[in-house]
XYZ file of N, CA and C in Angstrom:
345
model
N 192.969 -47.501 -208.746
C 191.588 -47.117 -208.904
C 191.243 -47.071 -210.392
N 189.957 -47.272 -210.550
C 190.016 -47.357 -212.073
C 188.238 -46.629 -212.253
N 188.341 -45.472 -213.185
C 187.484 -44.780 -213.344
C 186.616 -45.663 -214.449
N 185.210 -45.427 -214.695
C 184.638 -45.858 -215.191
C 183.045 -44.575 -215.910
N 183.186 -44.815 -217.120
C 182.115 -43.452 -217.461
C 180.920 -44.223 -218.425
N 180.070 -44.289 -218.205
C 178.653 -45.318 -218.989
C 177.596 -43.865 -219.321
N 176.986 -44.521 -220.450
C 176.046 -43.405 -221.361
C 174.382 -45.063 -221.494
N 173.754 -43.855 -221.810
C 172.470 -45.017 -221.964
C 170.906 -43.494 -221.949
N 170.272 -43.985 -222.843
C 168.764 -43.073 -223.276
C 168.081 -43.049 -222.090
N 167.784 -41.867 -221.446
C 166.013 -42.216 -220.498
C 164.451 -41.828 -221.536
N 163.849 -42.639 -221.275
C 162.750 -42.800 -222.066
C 162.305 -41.526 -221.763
N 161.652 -40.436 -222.541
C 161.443 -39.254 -222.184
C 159.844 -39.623 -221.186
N 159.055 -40.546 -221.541
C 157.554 -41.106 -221.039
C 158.065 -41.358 -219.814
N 159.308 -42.344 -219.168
C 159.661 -42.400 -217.440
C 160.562 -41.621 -217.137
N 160.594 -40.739 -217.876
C 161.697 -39.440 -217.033
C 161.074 -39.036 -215.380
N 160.100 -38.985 -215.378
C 159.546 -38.700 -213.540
C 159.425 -39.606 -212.751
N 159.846 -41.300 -213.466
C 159.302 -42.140 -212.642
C 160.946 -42.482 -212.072
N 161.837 -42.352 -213.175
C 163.260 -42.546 -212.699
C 163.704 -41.498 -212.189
N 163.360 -40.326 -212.486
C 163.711 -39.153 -210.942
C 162.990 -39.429 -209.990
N 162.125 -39.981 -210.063
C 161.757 -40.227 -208.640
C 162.219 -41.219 -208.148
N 162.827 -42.327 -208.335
C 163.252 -43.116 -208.208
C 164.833 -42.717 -207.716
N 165.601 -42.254 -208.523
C 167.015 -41.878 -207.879
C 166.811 -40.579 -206.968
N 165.535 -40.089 -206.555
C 165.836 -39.046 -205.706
C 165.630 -39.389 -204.178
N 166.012 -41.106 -204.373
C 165.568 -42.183 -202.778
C 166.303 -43.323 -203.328
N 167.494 -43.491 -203.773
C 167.611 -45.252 -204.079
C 167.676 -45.577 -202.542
N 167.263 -47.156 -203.209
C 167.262 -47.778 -202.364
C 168.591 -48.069 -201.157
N 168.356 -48.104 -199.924
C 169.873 -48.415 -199.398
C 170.513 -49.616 -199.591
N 169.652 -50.827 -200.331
C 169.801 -51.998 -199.960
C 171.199 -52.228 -201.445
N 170.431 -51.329 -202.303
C 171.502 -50.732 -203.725
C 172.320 -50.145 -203.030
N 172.090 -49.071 -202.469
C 173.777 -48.781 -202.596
C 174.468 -49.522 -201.462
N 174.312 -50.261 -200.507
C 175.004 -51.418 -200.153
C 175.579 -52.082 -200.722
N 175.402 -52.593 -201.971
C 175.285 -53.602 -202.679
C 176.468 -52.866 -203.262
N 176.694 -51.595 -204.131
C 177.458 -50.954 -204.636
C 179.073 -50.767 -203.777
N 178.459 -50.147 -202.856
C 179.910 -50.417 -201.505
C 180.540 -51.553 -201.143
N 179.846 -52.285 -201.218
C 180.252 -54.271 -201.090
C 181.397 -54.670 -202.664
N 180.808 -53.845 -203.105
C 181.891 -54.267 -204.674
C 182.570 -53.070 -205.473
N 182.813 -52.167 -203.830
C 184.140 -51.177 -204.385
C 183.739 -50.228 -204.934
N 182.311 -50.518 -205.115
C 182.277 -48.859 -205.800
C 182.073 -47.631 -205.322
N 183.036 -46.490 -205.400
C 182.847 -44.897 -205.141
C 182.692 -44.144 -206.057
N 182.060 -42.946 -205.188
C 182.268 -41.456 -206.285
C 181.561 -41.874 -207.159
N 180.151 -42.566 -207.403
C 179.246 -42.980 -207.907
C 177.815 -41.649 -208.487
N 178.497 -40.898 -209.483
C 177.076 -40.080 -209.860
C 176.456 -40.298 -211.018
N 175.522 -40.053 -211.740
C 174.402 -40.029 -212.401
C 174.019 -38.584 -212.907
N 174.388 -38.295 -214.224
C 174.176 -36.531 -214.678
C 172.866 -36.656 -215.591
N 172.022 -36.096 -215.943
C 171.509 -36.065 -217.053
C 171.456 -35.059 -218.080
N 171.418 -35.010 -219.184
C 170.991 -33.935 -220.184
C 170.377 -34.365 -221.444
N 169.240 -33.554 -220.911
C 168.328 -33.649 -221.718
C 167.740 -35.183 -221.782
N 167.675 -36.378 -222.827
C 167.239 -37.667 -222.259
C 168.582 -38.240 -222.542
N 169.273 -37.733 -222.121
C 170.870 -38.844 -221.933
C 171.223 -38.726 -220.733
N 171.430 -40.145 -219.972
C 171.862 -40.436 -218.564
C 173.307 -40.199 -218.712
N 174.226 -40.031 -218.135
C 175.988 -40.196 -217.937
C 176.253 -40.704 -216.580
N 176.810 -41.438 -216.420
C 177.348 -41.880 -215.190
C 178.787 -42.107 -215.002
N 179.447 -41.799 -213.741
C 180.304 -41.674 -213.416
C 180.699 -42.458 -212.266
N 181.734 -43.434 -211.988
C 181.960 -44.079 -211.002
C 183.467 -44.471 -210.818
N 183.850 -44.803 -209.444
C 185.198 -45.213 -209.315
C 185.125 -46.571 -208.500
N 185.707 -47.669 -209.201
C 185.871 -48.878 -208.537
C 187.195 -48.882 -208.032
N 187.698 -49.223 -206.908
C 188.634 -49.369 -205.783
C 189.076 -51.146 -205.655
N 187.998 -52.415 -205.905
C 188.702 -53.341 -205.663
C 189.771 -53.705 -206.777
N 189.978 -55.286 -205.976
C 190.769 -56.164 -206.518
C 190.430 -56.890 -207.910
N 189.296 -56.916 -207.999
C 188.644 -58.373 -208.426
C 186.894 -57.534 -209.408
N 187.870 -56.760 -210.714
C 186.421 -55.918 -210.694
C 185.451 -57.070 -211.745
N 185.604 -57.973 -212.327
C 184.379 -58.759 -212.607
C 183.773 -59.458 -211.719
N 184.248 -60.146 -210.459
C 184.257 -60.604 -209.518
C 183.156 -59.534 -208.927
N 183.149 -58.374 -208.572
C 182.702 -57.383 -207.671
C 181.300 -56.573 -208.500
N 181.813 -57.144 -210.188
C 180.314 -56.944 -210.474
C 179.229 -57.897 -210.780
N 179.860 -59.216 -210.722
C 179.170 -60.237 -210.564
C 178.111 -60.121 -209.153
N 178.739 -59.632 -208.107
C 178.270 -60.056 -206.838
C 177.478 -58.437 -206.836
N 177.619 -57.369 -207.769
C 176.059 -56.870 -208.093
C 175.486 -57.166 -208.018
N 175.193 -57.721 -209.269
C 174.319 -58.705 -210.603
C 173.263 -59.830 -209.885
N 173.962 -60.261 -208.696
C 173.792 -61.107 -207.805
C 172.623 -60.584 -206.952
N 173.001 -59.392 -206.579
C 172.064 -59.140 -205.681
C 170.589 -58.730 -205.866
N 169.745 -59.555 -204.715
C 168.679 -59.509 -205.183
C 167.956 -58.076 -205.175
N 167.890 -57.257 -203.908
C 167.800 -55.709 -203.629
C 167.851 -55.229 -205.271
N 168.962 -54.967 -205.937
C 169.327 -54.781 -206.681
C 169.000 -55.135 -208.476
N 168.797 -56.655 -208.266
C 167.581 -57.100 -209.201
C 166.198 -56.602 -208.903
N 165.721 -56.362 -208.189
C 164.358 -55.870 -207.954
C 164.176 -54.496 -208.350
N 165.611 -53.646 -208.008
C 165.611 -51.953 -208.514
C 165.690 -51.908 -210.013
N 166.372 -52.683 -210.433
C 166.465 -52.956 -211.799
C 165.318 -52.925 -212.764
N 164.110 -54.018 -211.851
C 163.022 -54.085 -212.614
C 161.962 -52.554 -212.523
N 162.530 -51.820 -211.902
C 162.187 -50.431 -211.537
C 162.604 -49.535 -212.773
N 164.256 -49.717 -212.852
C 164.643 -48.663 -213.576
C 165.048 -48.926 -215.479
N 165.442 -50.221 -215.526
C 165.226 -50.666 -216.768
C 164.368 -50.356 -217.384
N 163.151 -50.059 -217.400
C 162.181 -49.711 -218.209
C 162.077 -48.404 -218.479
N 162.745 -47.907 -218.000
C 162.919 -46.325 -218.024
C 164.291 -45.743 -219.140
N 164.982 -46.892 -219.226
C 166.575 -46.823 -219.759
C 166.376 -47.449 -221.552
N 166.826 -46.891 -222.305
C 167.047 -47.682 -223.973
C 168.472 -47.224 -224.409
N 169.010 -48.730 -224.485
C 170.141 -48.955 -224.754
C 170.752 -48.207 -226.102
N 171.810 -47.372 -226.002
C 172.691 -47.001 -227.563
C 173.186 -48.474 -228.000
N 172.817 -48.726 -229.812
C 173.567 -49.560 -230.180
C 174.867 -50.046 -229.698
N 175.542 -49.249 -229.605
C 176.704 -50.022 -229.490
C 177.619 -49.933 -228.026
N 176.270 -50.107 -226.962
C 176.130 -51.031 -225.783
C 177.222 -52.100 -225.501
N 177.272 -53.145 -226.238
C 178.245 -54.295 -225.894
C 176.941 -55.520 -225.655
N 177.544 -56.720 -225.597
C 176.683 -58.218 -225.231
C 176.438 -58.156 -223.673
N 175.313 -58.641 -223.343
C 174.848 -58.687 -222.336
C 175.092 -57.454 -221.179
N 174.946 -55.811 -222.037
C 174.658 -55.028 -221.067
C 173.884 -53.688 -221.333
N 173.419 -53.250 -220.460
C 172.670 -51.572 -220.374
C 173.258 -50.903 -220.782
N 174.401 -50.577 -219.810
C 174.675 -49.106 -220.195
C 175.479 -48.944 -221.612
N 176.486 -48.327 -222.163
C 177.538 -47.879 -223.564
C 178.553 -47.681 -222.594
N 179.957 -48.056 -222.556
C 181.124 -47.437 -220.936
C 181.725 -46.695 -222.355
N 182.158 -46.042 -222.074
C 183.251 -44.627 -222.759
C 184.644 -44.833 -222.087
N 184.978 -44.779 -223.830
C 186.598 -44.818 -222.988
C 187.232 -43.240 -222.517
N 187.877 -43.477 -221.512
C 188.615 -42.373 -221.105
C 189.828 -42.008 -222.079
N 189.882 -40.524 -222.452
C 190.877 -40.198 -223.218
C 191.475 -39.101 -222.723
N 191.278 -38.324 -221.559
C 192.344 -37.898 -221.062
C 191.638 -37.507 -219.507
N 192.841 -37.161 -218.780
C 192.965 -37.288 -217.193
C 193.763 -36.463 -216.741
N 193.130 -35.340 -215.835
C 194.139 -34.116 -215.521
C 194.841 -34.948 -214.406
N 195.788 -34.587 -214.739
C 196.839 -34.987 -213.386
C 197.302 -34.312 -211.984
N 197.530 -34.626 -211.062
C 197.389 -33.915 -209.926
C 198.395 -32.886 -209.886
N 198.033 -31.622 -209.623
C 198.853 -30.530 -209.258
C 200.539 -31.429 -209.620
N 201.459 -30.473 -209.949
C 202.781 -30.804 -210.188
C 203.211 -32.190 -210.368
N 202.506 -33.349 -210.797
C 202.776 -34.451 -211.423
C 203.252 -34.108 -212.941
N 204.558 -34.783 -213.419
C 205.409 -34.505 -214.881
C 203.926 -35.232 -215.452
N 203.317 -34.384 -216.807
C 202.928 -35.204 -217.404
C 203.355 -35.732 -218.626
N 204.516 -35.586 -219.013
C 204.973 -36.576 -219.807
C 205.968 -37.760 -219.042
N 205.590 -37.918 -218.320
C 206.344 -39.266 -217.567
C 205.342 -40.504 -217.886
């Protein structure tokens, strides 16, 4: 499984239009999300910073976000919520969100953690 943590601005002007918006996504999105492995999928905010949190489960994770990207449901929510979202510089080429690297991970009850 491989955790995944993304940062990105909400425009303080569509802050009500994107709560209103995630307080109904669409099902046809999160279909689309389940089709390419993704769980444990939340969305925090504070203040105008989004955080998101997700766990991908497949095989094939460019593969599985391609066939996002793909979807049309999904392109259409996009043109919904993008306008609501402003990218942190240092985003990356061709994307929205900023992903954060993970730097530490509690380990499960009685797992050695120096192993």
């Amino acid at each position: 499984m491989k955790r995944i943590a993304q940062t990105i601005r909400l425009r303080p002007e569509h802050r009500e239009e994107y709560l209103r918006l995630h307080s109904a996504v669409w099902p046809g999105v999160e279909a689309a999300l389940h089709r390419a492995n993704i769980r444990n999928y939340s969305i925090f905010l504070h203040g105008d910073v989004l955080f998101a949190y997700m766990e991908y489960i497949g095989e094939d994770f460019a593969s599985d976000m391609a066939s996002i990207e793909a979807d049309p449901e999904t392109q259409r929510w996009w043109k919904h919520t993008d306008p609501c979202q402003e990218s942190f510089p240092d985003r990356g080429e061709g994307r929205q969100w900023s992903e954060l690297p993970e730097i530490w991970h509690l380990s499960p009850p009685g797992a050695d953690a120096t192993a």
